[in-house]
Coordinates of C-alpha atoms in Angstrom, one line a residue:
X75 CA -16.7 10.1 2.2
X76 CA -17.3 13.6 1.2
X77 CA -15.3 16.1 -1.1
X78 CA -15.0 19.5 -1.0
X79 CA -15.0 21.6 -4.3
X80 CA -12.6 24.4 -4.7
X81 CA -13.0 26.6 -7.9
X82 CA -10.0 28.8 -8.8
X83 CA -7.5 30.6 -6.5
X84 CA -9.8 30.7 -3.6
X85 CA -8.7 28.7 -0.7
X86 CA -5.2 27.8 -1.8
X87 CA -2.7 26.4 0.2
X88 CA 0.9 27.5 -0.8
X89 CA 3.2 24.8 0.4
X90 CA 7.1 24.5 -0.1
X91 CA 8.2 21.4 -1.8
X92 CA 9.2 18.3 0.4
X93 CA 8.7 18.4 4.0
X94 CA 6.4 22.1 3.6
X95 CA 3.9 19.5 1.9
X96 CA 2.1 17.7 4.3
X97 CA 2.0 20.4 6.2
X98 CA 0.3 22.2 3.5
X99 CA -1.7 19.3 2.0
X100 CA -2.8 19.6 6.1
X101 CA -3.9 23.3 6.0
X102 CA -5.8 22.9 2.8
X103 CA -7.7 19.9 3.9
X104 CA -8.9 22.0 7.0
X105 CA -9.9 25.4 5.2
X106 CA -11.7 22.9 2.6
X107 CA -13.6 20.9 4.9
X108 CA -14.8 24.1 7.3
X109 CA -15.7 26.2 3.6
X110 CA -18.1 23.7 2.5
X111 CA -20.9 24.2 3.3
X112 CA -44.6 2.2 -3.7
X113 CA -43.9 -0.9 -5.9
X114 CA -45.9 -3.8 -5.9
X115 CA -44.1 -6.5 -4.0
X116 CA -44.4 -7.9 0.0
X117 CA -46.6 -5.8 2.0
X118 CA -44.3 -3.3 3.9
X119 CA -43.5 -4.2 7.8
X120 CA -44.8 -1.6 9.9
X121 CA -42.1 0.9 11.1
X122 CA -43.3 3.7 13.8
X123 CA -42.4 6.8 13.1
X124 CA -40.0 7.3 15.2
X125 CA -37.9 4.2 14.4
X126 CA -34.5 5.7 14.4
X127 CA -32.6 2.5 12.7
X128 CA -32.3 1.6 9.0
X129 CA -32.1 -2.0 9.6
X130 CA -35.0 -3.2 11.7
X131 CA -36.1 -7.1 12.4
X132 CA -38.7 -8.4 10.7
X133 CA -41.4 -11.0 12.9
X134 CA -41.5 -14.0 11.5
X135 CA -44.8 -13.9 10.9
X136 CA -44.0 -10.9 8.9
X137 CA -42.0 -12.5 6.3
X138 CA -42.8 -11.2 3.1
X139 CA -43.8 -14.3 0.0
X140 CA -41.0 -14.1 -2.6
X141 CA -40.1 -16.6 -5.3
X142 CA -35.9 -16.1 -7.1
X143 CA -36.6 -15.6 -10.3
X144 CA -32.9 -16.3 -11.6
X145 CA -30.9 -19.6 -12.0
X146 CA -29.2 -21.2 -8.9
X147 CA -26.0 -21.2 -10.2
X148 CA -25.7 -17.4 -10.6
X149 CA -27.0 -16.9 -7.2
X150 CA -24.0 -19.6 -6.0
X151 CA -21.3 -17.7 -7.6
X152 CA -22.2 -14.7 -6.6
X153 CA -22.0 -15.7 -3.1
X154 CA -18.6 -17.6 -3.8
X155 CA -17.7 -13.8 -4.2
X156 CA -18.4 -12.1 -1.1
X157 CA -16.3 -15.4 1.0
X158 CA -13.9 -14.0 -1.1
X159 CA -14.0 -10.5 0.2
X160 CA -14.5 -12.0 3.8
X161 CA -11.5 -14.1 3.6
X162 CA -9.6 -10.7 3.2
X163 CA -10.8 -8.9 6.3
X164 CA -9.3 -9.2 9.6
X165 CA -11.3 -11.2 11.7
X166 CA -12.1 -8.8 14.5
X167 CA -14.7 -7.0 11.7
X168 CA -18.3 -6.6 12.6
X169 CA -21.3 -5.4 10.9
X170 CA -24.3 -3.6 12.3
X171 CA -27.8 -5.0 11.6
X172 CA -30.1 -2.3 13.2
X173 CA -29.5 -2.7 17.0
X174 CA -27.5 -6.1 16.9
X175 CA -23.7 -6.1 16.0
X176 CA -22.5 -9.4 14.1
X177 CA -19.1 -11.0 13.8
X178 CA -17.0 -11.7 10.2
X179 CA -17.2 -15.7 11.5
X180 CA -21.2 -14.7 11.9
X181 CA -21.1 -13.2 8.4
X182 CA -18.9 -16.2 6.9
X183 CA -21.8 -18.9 8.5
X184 CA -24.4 -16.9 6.7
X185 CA -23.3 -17.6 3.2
X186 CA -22.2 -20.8 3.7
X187 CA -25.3 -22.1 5.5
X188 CA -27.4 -19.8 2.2
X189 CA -24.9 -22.3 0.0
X190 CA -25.9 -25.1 1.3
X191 CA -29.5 -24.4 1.7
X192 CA -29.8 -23.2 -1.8
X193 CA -27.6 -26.4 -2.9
X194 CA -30.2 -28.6 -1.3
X195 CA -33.7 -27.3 -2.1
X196 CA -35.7 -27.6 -5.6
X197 CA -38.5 -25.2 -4.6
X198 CA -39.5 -21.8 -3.7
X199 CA -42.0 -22.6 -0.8
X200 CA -39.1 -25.5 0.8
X201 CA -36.5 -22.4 0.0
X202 CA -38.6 -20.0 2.2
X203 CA -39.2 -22.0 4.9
X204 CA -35.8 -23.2 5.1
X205 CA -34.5 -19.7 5.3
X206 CA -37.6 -18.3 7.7
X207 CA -36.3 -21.4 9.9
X208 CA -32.7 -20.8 9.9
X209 CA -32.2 -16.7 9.6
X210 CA -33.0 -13.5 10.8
X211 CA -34.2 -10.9 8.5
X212 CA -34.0 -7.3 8.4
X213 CA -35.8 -4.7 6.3
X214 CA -34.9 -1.7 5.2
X215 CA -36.7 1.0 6.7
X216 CA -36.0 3.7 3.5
X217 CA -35.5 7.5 3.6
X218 CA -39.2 8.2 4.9
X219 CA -39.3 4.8 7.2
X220 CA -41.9 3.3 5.7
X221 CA -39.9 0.5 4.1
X222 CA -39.9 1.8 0.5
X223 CA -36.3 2.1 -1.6
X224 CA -35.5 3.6 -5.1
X225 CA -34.2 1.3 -7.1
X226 CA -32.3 1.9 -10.2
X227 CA -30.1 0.1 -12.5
X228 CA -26.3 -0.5 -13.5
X229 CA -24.6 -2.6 -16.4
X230 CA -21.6 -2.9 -17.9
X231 CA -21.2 -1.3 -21.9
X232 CA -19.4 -2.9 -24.7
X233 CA -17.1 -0.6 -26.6
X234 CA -15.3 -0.1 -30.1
X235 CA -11.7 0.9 -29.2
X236 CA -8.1 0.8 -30.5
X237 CA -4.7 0.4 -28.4
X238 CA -3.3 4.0 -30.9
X239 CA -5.0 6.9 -31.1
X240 CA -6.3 7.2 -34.8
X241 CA -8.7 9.9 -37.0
X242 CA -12.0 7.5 -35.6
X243 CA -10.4 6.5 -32.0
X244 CA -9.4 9.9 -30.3
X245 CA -11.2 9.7 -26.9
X246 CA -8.8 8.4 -24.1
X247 CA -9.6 6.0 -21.0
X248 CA -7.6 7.3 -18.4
X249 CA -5.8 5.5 -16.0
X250 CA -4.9 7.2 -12.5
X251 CA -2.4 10.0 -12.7
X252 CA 0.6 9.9 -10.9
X253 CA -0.3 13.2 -9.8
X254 CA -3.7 12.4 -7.8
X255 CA -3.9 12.5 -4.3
X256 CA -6.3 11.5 -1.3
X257 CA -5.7 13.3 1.8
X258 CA -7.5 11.3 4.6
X259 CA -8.3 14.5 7.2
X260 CA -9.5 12.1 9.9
X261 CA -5.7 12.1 10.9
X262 CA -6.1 16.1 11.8
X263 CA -8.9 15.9 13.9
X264 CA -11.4 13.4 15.0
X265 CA -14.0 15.7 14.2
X266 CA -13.3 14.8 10.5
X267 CA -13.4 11.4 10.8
X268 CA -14.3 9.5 7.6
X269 CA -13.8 12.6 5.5
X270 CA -11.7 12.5 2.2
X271 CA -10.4 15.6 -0.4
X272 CA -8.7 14.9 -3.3
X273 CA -6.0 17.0 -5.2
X274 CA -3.1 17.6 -6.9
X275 CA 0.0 19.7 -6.2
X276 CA 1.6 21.9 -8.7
X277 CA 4.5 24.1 -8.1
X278 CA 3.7 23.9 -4.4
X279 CA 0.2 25.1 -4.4
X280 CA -2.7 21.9 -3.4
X281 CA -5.1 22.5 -6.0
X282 CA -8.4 20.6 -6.3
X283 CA -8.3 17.9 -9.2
X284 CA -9.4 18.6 -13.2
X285 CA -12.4 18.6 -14.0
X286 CA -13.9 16.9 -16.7
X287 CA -14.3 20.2 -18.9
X288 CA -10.8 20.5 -18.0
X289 CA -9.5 16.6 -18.9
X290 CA -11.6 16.5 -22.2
X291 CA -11.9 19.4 -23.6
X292 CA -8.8 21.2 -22.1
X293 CA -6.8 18.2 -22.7
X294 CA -4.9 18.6 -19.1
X295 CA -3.9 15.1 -18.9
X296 CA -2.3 14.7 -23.0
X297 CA 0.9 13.5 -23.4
X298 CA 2.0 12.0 -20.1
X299 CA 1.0 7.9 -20.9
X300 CA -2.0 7.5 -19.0
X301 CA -4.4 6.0 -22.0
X302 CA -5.2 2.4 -21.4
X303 CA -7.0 2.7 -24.5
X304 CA -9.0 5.0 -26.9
X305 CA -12.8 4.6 -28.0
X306 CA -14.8 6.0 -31.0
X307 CA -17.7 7.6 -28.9
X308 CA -17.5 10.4 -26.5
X309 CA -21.4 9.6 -25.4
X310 CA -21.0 5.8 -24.8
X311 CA -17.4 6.3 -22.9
X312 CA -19.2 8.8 -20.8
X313 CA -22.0 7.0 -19.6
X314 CA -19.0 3.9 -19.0
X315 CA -17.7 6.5 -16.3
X316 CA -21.6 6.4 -15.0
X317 CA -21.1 2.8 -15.0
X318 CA -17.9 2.2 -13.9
X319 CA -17.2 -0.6 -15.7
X320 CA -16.6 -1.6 -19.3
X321 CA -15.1 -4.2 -22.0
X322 CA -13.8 -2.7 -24.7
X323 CA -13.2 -4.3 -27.7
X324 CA -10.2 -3.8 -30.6
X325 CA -10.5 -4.4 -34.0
X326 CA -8.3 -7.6 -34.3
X327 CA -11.5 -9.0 -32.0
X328 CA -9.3 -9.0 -29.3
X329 CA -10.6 -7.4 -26.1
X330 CA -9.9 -5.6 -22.4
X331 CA -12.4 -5.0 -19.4
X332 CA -11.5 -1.8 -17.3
X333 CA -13.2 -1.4 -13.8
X334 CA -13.2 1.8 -11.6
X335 CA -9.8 2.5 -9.3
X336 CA -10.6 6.2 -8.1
X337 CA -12.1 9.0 -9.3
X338 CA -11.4 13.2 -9.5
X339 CA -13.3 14.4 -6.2
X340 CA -15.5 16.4 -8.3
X341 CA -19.2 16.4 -7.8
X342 CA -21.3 14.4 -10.2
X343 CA -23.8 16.6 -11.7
X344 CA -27.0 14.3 -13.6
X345 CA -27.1 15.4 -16.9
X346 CA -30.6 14.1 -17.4
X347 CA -31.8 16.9 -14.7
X348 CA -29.5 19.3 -16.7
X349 CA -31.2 18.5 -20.0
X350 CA -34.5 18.9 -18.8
X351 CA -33.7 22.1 -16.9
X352 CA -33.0 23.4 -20.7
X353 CA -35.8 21.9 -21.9
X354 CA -34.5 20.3 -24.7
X355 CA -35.6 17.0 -23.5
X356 CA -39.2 16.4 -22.0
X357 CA -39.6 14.1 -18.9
X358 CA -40.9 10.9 -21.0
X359 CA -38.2 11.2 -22.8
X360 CA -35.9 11.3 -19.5
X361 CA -34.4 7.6 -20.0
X362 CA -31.3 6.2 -21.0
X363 CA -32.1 5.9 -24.5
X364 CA -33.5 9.1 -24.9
X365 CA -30.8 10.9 -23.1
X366 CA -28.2 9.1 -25.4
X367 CA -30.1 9.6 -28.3
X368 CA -30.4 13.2 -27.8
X369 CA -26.6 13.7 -27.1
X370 CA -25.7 11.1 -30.5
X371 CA -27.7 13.8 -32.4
X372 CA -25.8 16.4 -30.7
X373 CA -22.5 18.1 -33.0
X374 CA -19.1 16.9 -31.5
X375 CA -18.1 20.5 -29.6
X376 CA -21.5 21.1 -28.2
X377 CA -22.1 17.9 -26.9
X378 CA -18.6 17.4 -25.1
X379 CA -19.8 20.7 -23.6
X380 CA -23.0 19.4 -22.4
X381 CA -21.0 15.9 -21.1
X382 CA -18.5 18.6 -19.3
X383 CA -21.6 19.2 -17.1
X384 CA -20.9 16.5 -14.8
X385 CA -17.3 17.3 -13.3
X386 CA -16.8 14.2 -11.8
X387 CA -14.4 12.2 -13.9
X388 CA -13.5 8.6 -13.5
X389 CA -10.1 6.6 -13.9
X390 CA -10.0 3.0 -14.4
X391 CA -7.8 -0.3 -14.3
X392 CA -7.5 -2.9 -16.4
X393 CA -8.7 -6.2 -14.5
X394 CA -8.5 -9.9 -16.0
X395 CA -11.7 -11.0 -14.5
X396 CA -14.7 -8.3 -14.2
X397 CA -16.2 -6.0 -13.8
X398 CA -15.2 -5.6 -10.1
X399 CA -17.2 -3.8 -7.6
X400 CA -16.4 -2.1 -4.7
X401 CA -15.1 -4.7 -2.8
X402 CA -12.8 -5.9 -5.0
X403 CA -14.8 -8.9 -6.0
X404 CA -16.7 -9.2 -9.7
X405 CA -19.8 -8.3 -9.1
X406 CA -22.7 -10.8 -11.0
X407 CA -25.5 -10.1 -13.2
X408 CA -28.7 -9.4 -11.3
X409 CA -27.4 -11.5 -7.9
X410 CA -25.3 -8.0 -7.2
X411 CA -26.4 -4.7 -5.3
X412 CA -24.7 -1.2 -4.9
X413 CA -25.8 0.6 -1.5
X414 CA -24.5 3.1 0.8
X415 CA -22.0 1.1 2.6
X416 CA -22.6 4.0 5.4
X417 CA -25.9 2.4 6.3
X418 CA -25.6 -1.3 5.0
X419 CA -23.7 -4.6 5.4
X420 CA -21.0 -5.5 2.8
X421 CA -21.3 -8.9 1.1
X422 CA -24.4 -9.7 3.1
X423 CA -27.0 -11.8 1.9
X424 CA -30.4 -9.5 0.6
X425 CA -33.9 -9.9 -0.7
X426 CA -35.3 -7.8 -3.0
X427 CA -38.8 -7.0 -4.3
X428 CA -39.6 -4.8 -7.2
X429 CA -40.7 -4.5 -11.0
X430 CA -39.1 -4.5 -13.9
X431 CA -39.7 -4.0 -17.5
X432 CA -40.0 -6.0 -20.8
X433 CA -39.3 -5.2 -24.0
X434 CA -40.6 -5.8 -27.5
X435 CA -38.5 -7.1 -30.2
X436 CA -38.3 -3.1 -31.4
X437 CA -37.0 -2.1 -28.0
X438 CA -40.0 -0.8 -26.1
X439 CA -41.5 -1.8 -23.3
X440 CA -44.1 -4.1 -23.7
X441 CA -45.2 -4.3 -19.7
X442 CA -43.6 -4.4 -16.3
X443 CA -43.7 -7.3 -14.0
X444 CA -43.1 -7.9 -9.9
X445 CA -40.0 -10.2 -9.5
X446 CA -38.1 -10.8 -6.5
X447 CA -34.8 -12.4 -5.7
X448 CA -32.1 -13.1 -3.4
X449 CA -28.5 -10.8 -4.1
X450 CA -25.5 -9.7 -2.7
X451 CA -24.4 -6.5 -1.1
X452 CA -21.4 -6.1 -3.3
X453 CA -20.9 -2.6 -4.5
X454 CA -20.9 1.1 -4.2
X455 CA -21.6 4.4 -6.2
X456 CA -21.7 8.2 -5.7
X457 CA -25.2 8.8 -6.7
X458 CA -26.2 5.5 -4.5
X459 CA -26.5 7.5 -1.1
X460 CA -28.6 7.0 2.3
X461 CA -31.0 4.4 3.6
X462 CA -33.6 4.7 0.6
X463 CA -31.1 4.0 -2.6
X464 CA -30.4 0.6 -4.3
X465 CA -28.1 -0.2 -7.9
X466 CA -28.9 -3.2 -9.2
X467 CA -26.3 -4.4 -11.5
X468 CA -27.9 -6.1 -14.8
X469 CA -25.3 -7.3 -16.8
X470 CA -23.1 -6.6 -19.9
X471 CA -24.3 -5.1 -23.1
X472 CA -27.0 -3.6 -25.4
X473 CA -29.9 -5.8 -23.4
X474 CA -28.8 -4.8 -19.9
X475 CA -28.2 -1.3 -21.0
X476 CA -31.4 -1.1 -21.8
X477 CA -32.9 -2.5 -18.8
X478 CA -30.9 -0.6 -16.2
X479 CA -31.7 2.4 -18.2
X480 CA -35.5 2.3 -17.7
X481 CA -35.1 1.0 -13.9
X482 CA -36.6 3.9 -11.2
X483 CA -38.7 2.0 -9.1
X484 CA -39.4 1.7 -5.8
X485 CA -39.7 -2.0 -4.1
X486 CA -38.2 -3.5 -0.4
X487 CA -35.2 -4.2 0.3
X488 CA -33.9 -6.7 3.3
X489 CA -31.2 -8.6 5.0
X490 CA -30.4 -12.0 6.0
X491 CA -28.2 -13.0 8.9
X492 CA -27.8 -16.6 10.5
X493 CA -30.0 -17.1 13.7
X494 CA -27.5 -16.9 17.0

């Protein structure tokens, strides 16, 4: 979906209360939508240049070698996990692989026929020929079609936090104001199909949703009961909104996880690029780590004015069992993917085929190494758009952190279907 920034007075709707505000919420929508303006893995297939499709099947003789470098088990669950997101779809879904449209009960027979092959076979070679023998595979042909993706990396931070706001726990985790609104224009016209704004109404004007300058440092949202909980750092809670996803843990050791439920509309804004635009950080230093040491090194007022560069701003749930993607499902450590669901299957079975890094005991990398694996198309993100972008999610804590925060690679990515 897209969203349409709206600074100021400029483009306001004035709306009377009750009935005048659909109507209103109607006329905004409108004026705001028409003002906006290689890794070392497999051997890529060929794609001709012309290849309009971002799923295209792979001969078999083109099947790339690939060994799962993770346990079984995690690879079972996570597949457990997208039945679950089937069984809650009506049944007359279908998904597009390239050219060829497949059922749910298509999509269901996949995994369970991957669970039972998977179940049943103790090696990598008797795993690849199983599969080559009963499933079609896709690859993804990437931005450029030539059947390289960016691949980066997601996790799940642990964080100090207290129920009360004290001196040393004044930075609030927002739940979703009551005040938010999603106005869904594909209702107006058909020519806005799929297209989303969100805002908030206040004394009969529609006005685009706070920012985060506006949330943080403004305080916009103090005082009406929206803190699910307050945290001790300003840099780690930010880069939890960047995640999504987060535990955070009290001081009596007991402990909540809060996942994503919506967000302000607001355009997110790296604040790596920004940093290095000002030159205050130099490219090699341009990694997690370096960014968050930078910004821990910072003064408290400049660098919530540095963090306010990003306006997007997210709200989050507390869930008993996560961190939950964008299906609704708890995504799994390194068995779960974030794509573009515009361009790619949900829940559907993928192979992947990168590098990644290890570490010494002091925290650097000591080498990277090709891996490849089978995962699950389970999530989403705003900066994970178009054919050529992958998340993958790594985990909770320091280790995965730090993992995630040095992934930017680029590797294959493809998809598995049942044979009709």
């Amino acid at each position: 979906s897209s969203t349409v920034r709206n600074d100021g007075k400029k483009g306001r709707a004035k709306v009377s209360r009750h009935a005048g505000v659909i109507a209103g919420l109607a006329i905004f929508a409108l004026i705001a939508v028409l003002a906006a303006g290689c890794a070392v893995g497999p051997k890529p297939r060929p794609v001709a240049e012309a290849e309009p499709e971002h799923l295209v099947l792979v001969d078999p003789g083109w099947w790339p070698d690939f060994s799962d470098d993770m346990d079984r088990d995690s690879l079972l669950i996570a597949v457990d996990r997208s039945l679950v997101y089937y069984g809650r779809l009506p049944e007359n879904t279908t998904f597009q692989f390239g050219n060829t449209v497949y059922s749910l009960q298509e999509m269901k027979d996949s995994l369970l026929l991957l669970r039972d092959i998977v179940a049943t076979t103790e090696n990598t070679g008797d795993l690849r020929r199983r599969l080559m023998g009963s499933f079609d595979l896709y690859q993804c042909t990437g931005t450029s079609g030539d059947g390289n993706v960016l691949f980066t990396g997601y996790y799940e931070p642990v964080l100090r936090g207290s129920r009360v706001r004290t001196d040393r726990y004044r930075h609030p985790v927002y739940r979703t104001p009551d005040d938010h609104t999603i106005i869904d224009l594909g209702g107006f016209h058909e020519k806005f199909a799929d297209e989303r704004i969100i805002a908030r109404v206040e004394n009969g004007d529609v006005l685009p949703y706070f920012t985060r300058s506006e949330i943080d440092i403004e305080g916009r949202l103090e005082g009406r009961g929206l803190e699910i909980a307050w945290t001790d750092d300003p840099v780690e809670l930010f880069f939890m909104h960047i995640q999504g996803s987060g535990t955070i843990i009290f001081e009596n050791g007991e402990s909540i996880q809060v996942s994503y439920d919506t967000w302000n509309g607001r355009p997110y804004r790296s604040l790596g690029r920004h940093l290095a635009q000002k030159g205050v950080l130099a490219l090699a230093e341009m990694s997690l780590r370096g960014i968050k040491n930078y910004l821990q090194s910072t003064s408290g007022d400049d660098v919530m004015s540095l963090l306010a560069h990003n306006e997007s701003y997210i709200f989050f749930r507390v869930v008993e069992e996560g961190p939950r993607g964008a299906l609704g499902v708890p995504v799994t450590a390194g068995r779960t993917i974030a794509t573009d669901p515009a361009f790619f299957p949900r829940g559907a079975i993928a192979l992947i085929s990168l590098k990644r890094p290890f570490f010494s005991d002091a925290g650097e990398i000591s080498f990277w190494k090709p891996f490849s694996r089978l995962v699950l198309n389970q999530d989403a993100g705003g900066a994970i758009k178009g054919p050529g972008r992958v998340d993958l999610f790594w985990g909770t804590g320091d280790e995965a952190g730090l993992i995630a925060g040095y992934m930017k690679e680029y590797g294959q990515l493809y998809f598995l279907v049942k044979k009709r």
